[in-house]
Coordinates of C-alpha atoms and ligand atoms in Angstrom, one line a residue:
X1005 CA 147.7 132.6 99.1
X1006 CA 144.3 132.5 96.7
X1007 CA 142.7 135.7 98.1
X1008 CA 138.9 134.2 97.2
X1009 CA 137.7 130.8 97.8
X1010 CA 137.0 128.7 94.6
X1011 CA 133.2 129.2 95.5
X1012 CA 133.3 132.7 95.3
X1013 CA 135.6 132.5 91.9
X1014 CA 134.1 129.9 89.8
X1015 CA 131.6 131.0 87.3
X1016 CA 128.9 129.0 87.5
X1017 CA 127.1 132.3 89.1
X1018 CA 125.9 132.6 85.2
X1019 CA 126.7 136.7 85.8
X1020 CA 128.7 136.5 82.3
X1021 CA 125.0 135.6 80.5
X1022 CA 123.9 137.9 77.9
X1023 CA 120.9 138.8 80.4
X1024 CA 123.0 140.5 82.9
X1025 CA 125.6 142.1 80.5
X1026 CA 122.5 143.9 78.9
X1027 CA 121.8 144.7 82.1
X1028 CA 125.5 146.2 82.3
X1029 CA 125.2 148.1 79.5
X1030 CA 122.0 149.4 80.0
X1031 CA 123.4 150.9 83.4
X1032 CA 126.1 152.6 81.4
X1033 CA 123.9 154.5 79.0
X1034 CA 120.1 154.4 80.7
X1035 CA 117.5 155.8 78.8
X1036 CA 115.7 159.3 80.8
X1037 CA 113.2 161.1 78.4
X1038 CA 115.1 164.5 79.5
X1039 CA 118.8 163.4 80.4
X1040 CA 119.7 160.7 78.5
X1041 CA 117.3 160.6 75.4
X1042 CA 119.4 158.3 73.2
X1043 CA 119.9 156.1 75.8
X1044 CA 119.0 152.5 75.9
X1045 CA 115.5 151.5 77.4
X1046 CA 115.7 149.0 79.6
X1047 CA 113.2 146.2 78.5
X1048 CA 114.9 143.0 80.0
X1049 CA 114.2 143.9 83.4
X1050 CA 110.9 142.1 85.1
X1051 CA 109.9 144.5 87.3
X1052 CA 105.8 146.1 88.0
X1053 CA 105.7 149.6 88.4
X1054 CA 102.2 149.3 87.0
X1055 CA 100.3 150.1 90.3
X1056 CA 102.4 151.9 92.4
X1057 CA 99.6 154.6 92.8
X1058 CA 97.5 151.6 94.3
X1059 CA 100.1 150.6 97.2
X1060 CA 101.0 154.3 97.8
X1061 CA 97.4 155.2 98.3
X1062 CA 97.1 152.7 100.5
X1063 CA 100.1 153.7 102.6
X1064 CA 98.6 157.5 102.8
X1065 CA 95.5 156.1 104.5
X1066 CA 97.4 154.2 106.9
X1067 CA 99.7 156.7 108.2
X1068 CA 100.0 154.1 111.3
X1069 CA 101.2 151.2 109.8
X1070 CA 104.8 152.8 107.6
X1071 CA 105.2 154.7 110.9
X1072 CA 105.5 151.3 112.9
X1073 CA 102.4 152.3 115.1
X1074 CA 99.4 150.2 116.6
X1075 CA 96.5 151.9 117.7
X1076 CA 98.1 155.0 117.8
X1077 CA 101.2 153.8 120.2
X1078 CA 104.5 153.2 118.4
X1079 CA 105.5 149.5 118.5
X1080 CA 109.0 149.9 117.2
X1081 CA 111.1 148.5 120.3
X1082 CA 108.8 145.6 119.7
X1083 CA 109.9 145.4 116.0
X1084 CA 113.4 146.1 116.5
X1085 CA 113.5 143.3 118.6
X1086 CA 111.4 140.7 117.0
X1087 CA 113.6 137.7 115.4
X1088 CA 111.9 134.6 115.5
X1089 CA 112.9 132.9 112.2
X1090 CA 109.5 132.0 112.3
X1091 CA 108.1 134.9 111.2
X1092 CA 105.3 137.5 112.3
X1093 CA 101.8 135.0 112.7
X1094 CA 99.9 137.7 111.2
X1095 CA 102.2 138.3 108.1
X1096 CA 101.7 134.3 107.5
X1097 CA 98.0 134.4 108.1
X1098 CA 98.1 137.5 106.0
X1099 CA 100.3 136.0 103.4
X1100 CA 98.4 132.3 102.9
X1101 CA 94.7 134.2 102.2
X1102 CA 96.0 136.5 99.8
X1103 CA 97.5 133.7 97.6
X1104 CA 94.4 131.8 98.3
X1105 CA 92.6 134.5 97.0
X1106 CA 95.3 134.4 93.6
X1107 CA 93.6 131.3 92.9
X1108 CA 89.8 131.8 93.4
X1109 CA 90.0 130.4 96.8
X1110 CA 90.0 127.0 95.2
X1111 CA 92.7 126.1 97.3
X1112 CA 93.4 127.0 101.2
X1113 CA 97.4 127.4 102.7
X1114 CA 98.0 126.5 106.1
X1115 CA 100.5 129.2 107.3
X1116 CA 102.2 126.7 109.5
X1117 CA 103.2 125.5 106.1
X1118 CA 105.2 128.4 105.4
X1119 CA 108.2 129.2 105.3
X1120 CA 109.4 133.1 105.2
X1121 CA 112.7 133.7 102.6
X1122 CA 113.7 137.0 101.5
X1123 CA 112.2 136.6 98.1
X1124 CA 111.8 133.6 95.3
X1125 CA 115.6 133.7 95.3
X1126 CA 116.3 132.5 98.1
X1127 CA 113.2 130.4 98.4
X1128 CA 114.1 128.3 95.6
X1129 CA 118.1 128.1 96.8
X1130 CA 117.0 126.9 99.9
X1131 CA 114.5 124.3 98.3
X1132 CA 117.8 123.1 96.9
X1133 CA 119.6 122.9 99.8
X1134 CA 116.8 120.7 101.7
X1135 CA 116.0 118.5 98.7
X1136 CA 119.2 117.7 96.9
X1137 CA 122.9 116.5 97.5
X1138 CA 126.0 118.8 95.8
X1139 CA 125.9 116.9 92.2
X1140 CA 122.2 116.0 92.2
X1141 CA 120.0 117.2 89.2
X1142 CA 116.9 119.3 88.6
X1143 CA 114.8 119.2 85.7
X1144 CA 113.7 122.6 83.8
X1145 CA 111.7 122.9 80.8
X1146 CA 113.5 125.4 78.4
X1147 CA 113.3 128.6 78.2
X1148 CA 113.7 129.4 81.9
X1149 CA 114.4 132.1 84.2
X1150 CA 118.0 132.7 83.3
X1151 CA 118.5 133.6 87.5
X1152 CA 117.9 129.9 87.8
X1153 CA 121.5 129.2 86.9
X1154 CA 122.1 131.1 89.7
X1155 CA 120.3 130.9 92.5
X1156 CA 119.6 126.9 91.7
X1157 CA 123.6 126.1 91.1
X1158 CA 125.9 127.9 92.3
X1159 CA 125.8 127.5 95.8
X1160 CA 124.2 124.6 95.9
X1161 CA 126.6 122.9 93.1
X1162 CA 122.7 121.3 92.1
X1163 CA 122.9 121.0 88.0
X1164 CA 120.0 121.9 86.3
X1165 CA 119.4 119.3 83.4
X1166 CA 117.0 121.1 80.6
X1167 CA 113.7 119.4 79.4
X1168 CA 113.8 120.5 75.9
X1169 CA 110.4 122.7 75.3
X1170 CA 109.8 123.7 71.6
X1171 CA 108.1 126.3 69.4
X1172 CA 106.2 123.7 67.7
X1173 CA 103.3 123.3 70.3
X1174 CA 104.0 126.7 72.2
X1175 CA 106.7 125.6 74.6
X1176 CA 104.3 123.4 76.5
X1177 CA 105.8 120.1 78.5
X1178 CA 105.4 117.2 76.8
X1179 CA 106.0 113.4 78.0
X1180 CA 108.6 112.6 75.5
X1181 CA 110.7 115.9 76.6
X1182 CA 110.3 114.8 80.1
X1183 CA 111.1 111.1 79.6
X1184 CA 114.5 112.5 76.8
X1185 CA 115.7 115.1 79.9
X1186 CA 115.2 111.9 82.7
X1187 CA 117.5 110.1 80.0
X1188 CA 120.0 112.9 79.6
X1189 CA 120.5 113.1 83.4
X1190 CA 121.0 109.5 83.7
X1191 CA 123.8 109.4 80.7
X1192 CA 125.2 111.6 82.8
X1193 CA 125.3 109.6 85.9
X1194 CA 123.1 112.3 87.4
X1195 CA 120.6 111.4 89.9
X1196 CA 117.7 113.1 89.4
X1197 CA 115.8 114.4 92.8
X1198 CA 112.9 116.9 91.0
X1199 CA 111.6 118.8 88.6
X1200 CA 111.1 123.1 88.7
X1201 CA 108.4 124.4 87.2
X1202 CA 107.6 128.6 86.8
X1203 CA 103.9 128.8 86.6
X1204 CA 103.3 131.4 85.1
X1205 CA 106.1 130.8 83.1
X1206 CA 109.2 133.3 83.0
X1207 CA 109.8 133.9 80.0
X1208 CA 107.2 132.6 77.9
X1209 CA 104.6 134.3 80.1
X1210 CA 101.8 131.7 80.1
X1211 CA 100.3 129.3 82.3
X1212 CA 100.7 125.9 82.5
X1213 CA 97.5 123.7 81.5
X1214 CA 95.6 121.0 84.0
X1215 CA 97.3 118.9 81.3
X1216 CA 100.7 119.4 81.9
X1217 CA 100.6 119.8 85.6
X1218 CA 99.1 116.2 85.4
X1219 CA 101.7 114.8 83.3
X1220 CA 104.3 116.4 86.1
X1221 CA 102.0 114.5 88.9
X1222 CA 102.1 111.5 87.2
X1223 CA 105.7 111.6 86.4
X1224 CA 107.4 112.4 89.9
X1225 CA 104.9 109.7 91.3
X1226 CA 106.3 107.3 88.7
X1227 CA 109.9 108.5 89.6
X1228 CA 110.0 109.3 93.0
X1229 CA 111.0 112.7 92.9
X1230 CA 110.0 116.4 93.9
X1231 CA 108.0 119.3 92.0
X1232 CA 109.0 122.5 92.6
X1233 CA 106.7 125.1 91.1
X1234 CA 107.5 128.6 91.1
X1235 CA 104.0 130.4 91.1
X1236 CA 106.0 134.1 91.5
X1237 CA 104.0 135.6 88.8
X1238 CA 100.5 134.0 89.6
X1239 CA 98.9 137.2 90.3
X1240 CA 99.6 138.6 86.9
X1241 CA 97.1 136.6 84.9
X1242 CA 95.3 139.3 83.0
X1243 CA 93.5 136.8 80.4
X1244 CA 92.0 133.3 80.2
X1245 CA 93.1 130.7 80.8
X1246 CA 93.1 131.2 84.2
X1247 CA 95.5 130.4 86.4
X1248 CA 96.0 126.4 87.9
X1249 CA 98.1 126.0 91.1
X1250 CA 99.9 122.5 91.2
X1251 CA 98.7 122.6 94.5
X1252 CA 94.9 122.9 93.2
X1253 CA 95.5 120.1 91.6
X1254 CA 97.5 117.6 94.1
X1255 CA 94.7 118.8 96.6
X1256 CA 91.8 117.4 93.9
X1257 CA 93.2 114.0 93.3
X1258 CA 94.1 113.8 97.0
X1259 CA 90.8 114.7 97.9
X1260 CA 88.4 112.4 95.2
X1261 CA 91.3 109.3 94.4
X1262 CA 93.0 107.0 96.0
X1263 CA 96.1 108.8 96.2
X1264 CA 99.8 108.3 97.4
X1265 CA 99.4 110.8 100.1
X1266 CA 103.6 110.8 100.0
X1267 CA 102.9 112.7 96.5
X1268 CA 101.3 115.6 98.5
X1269 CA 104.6 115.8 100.5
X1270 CA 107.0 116.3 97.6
X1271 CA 105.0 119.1 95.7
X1272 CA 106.6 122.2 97.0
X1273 CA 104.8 126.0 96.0
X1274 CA 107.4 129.3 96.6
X1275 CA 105.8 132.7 96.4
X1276 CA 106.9 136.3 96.5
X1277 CA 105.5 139.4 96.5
X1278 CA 108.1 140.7 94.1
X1279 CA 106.0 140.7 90.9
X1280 CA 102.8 140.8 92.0
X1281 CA 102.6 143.5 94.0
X1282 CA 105.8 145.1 92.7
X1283 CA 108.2 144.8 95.7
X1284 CA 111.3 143.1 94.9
X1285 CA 112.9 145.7 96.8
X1286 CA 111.0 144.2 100.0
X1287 CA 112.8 141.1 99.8
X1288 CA 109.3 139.2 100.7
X1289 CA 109.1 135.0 99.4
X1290 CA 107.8 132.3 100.7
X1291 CA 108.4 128.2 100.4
X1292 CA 104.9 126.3 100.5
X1293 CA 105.4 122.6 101.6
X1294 CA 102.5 120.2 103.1
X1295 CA 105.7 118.3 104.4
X1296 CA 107.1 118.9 107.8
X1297 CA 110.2 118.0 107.6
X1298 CA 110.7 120.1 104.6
X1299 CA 109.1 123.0 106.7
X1300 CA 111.3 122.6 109.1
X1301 CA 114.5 122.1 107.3
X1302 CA 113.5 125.1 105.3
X1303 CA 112.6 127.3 108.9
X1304 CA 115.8 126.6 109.9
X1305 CA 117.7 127.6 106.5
X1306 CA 115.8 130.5 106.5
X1307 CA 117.8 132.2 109.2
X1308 CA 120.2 132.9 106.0
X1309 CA 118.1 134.9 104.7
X1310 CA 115.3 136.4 106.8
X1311 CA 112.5 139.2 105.8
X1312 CA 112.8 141.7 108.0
X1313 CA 110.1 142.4 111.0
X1314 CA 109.4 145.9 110.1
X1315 CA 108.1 144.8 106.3
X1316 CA 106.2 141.8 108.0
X1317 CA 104.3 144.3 110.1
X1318 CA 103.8 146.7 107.7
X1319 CA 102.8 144.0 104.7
X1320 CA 100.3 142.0 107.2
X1321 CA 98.3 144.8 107.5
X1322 CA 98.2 145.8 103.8
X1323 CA 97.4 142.2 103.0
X1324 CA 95.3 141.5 105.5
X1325 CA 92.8 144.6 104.1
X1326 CA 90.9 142.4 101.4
X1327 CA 89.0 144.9 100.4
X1328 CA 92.3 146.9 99.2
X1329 CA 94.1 143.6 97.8
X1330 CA 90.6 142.7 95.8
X1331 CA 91.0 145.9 94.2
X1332 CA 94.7 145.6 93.5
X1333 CA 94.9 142.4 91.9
X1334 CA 91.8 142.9 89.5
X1335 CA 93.2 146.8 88.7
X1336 CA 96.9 145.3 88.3
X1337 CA 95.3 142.7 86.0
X1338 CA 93.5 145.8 84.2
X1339 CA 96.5 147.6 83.4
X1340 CA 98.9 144.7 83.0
X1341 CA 96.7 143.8 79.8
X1342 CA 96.6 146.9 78.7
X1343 CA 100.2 147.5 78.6
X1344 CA 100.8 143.8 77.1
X1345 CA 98.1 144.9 74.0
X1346 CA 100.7 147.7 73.7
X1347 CA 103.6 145.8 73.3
X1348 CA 102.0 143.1 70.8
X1349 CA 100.5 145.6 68.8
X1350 CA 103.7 147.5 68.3
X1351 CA 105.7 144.6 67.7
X1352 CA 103.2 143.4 65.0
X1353 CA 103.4 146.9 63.4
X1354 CA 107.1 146.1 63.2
X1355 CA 106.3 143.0 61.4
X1356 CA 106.9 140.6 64.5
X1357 CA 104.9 138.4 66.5
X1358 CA 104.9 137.2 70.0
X1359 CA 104.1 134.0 71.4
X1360 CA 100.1 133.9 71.2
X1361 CA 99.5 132.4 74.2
X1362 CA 100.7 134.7 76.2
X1363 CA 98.6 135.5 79.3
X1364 CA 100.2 136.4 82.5
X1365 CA 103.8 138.0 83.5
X1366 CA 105.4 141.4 83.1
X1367 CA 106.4 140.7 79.4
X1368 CA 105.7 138.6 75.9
X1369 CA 107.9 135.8 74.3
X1370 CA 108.7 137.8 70.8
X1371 CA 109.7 135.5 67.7
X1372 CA 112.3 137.7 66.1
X1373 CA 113.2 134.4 63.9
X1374 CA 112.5 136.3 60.6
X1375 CA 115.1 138.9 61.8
X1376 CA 118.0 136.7 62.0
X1377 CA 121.1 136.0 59.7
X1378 CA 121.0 132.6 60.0
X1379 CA 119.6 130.2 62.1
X1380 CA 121.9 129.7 64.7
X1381 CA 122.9 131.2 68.3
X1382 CA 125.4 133.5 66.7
X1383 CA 122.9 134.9 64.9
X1384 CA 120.7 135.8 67.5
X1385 CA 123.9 137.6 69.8
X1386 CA 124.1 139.7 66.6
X1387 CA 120.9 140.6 66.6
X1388 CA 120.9 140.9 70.2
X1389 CA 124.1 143.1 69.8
X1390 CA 122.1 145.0 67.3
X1391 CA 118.9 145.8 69.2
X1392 CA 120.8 146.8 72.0
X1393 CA 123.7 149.2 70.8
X1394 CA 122.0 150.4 67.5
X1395 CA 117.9 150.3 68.3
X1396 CA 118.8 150.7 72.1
X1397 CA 116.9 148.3 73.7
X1398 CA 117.9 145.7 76.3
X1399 CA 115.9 142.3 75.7
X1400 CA 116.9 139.3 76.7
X1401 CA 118.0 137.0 74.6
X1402 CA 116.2 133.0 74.3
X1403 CA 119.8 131.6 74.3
X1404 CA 120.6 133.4 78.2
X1405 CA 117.1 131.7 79.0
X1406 CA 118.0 128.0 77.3
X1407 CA 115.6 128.4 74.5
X1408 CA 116.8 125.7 72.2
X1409 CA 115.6 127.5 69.3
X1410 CA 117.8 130.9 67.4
X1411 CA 115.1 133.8 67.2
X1412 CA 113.4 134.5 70.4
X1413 CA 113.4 137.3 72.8
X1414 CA 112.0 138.1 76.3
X1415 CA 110.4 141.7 76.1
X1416 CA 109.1 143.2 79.2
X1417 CA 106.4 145.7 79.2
X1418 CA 105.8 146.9 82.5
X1419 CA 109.0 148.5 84.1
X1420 CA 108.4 151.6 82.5
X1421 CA 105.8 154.3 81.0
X1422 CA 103.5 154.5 78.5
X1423 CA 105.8 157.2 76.2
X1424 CA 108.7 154.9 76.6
X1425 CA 106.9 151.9 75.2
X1426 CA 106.1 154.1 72.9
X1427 CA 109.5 155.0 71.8
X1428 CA 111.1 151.9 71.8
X1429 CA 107.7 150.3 69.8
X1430 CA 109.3 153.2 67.1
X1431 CA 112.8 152.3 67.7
X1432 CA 112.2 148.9 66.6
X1433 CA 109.6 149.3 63.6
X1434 CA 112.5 152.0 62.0
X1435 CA 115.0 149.6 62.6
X1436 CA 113.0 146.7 61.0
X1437 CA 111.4 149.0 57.9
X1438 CA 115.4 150.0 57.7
X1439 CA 116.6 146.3 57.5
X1440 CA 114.0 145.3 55.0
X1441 CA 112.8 148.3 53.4
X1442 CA 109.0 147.1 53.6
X1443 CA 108.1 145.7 56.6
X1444 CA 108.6 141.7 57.9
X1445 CA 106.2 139.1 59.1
X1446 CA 107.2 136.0 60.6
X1447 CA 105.1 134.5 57.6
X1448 CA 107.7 135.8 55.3
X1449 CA 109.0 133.2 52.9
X1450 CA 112.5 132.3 53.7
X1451 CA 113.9 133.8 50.0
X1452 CA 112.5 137.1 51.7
X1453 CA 113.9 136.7 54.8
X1454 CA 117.0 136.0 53.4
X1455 CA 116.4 139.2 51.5
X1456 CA 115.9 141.3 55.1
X1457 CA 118.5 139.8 56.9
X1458 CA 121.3 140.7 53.9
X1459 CA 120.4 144.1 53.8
X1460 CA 120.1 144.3 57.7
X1461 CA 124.2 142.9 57.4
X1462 CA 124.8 145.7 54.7
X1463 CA 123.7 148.3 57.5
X1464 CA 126.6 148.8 59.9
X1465 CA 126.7 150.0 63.3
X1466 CA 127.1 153.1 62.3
X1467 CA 124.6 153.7 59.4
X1468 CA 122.5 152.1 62.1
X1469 CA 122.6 154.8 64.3
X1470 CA 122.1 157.5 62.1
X1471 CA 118.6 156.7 61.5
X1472 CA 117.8 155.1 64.3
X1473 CA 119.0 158.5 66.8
X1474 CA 120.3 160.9 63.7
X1475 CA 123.4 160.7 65.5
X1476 CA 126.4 163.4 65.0
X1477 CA 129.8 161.7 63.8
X1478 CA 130.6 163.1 67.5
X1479 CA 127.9 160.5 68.8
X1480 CA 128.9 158.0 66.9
X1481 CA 132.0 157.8 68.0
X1482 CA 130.8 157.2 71.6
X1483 CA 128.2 154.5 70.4
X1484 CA 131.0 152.9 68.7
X1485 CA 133.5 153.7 72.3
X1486 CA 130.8 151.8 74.6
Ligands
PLP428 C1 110.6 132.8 88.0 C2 111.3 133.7 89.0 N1 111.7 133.2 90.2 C3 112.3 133.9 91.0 C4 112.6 135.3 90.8 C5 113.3 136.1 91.8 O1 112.4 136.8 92.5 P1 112.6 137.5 93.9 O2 112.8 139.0 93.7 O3 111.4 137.2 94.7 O4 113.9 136.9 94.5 C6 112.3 135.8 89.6 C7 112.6 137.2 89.2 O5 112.6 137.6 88.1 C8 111.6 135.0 88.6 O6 111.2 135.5 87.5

């Protein structure tokens, strides 16, 4: 007897991509400034410890509130019992104004048009379930959030059909793309049901232009089909251009043109406090639909994977203080840009550039093109391999996020301190001055990146980690072990 069901076996879980094995190895050997000093820094992981100080600040305030109190009297039988897959009124009214107040209150949420989830995970899984049969497809632009393959296919056996995005006018959606992906679905015998958006975008960390949310409009009113945008990271835009909610925009046109008010009903928002307020731990997302029957396809579904009563309470009445959440979001902003002047700076030093219009999200889109041995996939997992054993630093590869392009890498900057940033910014400039002898720019002629990339094959592992940690043979032997 098969001890596991072919669900549970089969591998379209996408845990085998190179953005979970670095997470793998990072767990094996994680860099601490004290412990573990040679140890890799994890940089693939998009997390906001940022403003921690903020939310903890906060908590010391309102004693009341972590120790499940009203008013002074404990409320925790009423907690404990609570579970109404509805969720806690207040958390939704709570939950609605403070991503109103993401977008400049340009755009108001009804909270009866909510839907709880335990994060964007399951948010986006469920979206699946209600919109799509097993064997219907979704359209991504490339590069995505390499989760996607998960938490989009696996259960729901939904294929995700790429919409080729390309360096060449910075990864933004383009007609032809969308038109070339419809095509590819259909070749396939696929039938398409919507298109899934991340805005901001994970991994390029931009936002999407009234443009290209217009083109999507047009396109799944010309087709028929849904929009699905993931606006996880909407609170993180810590430069111009600011930041356009699809829902801004189906709400204008709905408002000032004769519109197909059926449009309104198959543009879907999920949220989750994961990123922008740091919390994936929380387990706190939410589906956004103006259409009932998805809300109440979606409430029902959402029994699978509830948030729990005691992190409703306690998050309604953090949310709910507007003064504090003001202050948050424009301080997280503050420091988020800070952090991401960091990271570009010390990559330029290194002779590498990240894509420049990056303006929102816990990390940068880094063209490592000129690094590479050749200009295929194979190159890049080298390179990959290199940065993570030799430099130790976990990045994520373009490839693990569909980038159709060899070369680029997802970065993040905000999981971790200002002296580890630090370090790793060194890490990486000794291992690029070591590859090329003088320094790289992704302006380099190809004769001299042909040049870099030879001598970066003439350095082996372990000549790598010699300069890179001035490792004993001892060491060495345990880099080359892992
Ligand atoms: C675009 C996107 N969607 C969803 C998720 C999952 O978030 P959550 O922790 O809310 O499940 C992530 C996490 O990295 C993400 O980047």
């Amino acid at each position: 007897m098969k001890l596991l069901s072919t669900k549970a076996t089969c591998n379209s879980h996408g845990q085998d991509s190179s953005y979970f094995l670095g997470w793998q190895e990072y767990e094996k050997n994680p860099y601490d400034e004290v412990k573990n000093p040679k140890g890799i820094i994890q940089m693939g992981l998009a997390e906001n410890q940022l403003s921690f100080d903020l939310l903890e600040s906060w908590l010391e305030k309102n004693p009341d509130v972590a120790g499940f109190k009203r008013d002074g009297k404990s409320i925790f039988r009423e907690l404990a019992l609570f579970q109404d897959y509805h969720g806690l009124p207040s958390f939704k009214k709570a939950l609605v104004d403070f991503m109103a107040d993401i977008r400049g209150n340009k755009v108001t949420f009804d909270p009866n048009h909510i839907v709880l989830t335990a994060g964007s995970t399951s948010a986006n899984e469920t979206l699946m379930f209600c919109l799509a049969e097993q064997g219907d497809a979704f359209l991504l632009p490339t590069p995505y959030y390499p989760g996607f393959d998960r938490d989009l296919k696996w259960r729901t056996e939904v294929e995700i059909v790429p919409i080729q995005c390309t360096s060449s006018n910075n990864f933004q959606i383009t007609e032809s793309a969308l038109l070339q992906a419809h095509e590819e679905a259909k070749k396939k015998n696929l039938k398409v049901k919507g298109i899934l958006v991340t805005n901001p975008s994970n991994p390029l960390g931009t936002t999407m232009s009234r443009n290209e949310l217009n083109l999507l409009i047009d396109f799944i009113k010309d087709k028929d089909m849904h929009l699905i945008s993931d606006e996880i990271y909407s609170g993180t835009v810590f430069t111009s251009p600011n930041f356009v909610s699809v829902m801004e925009i189906v709400k204008d046109i709905n408002d000032f043109k004769d519109f197909d008010a059926d449009v309104l009903e198959r543009v879907h928002v999920v949220y989750s406090l994961s990123k922008d307020l740091g919390l994936p731990g929380f387990r706190v997302g939410a589906i956004y639909s103006e259409n009932d029957k998805v809300v109440s396809a979606a409430t029902k579904m959402s029994s699978f994977g509830l948030v729990s009563s005691q992190t409703q309470y306690l998050l309604s009445a953090m949310l709910g203080d507007k003064k504090f959440t003001r202050n948050y979001l424009s301080e997280n902003k503050k420091r988020l840009k800070k952090r991401q002047k960091m990271l570009v700076s010390g990559l330029e030093k290194a002779g590498i550039n990240c894509l420049k219009t990056n303006n929102a999200g816990l990390f940068c889109w880094v063209d490592m093109r000129n690094l590479l041995s050749s200009n295929t996939f194979e190159a890049e997992m080298e390179l990959w391999k290199k940065i993570l054993y030799v430099v130790g630093l976990n990045i994520s590869p373009g490839s693990s996020c569909h980038c159709d392009e060899p070369g680029w890498f997802r970065v993040c900057f905000a999981n971790m301190s200002e002296d580890t940033l630090n370090l790793a910014m060194k890490r990486l400039k000794d291992f690029v001055a070591n590859s090329n002898g003088e320094g790289c720019s992704s302006n380099n002629s190809s004769k001299k990146s042909r040049r870099i990339t030879q001598s970066s094959r003439r350095l082996t592992r372990k000549s790598f980690s010699n300069w890179v940690f001035g490792l004993s043979s001892r060491d060495h032997r345990e880099q080359e072990e892992r």
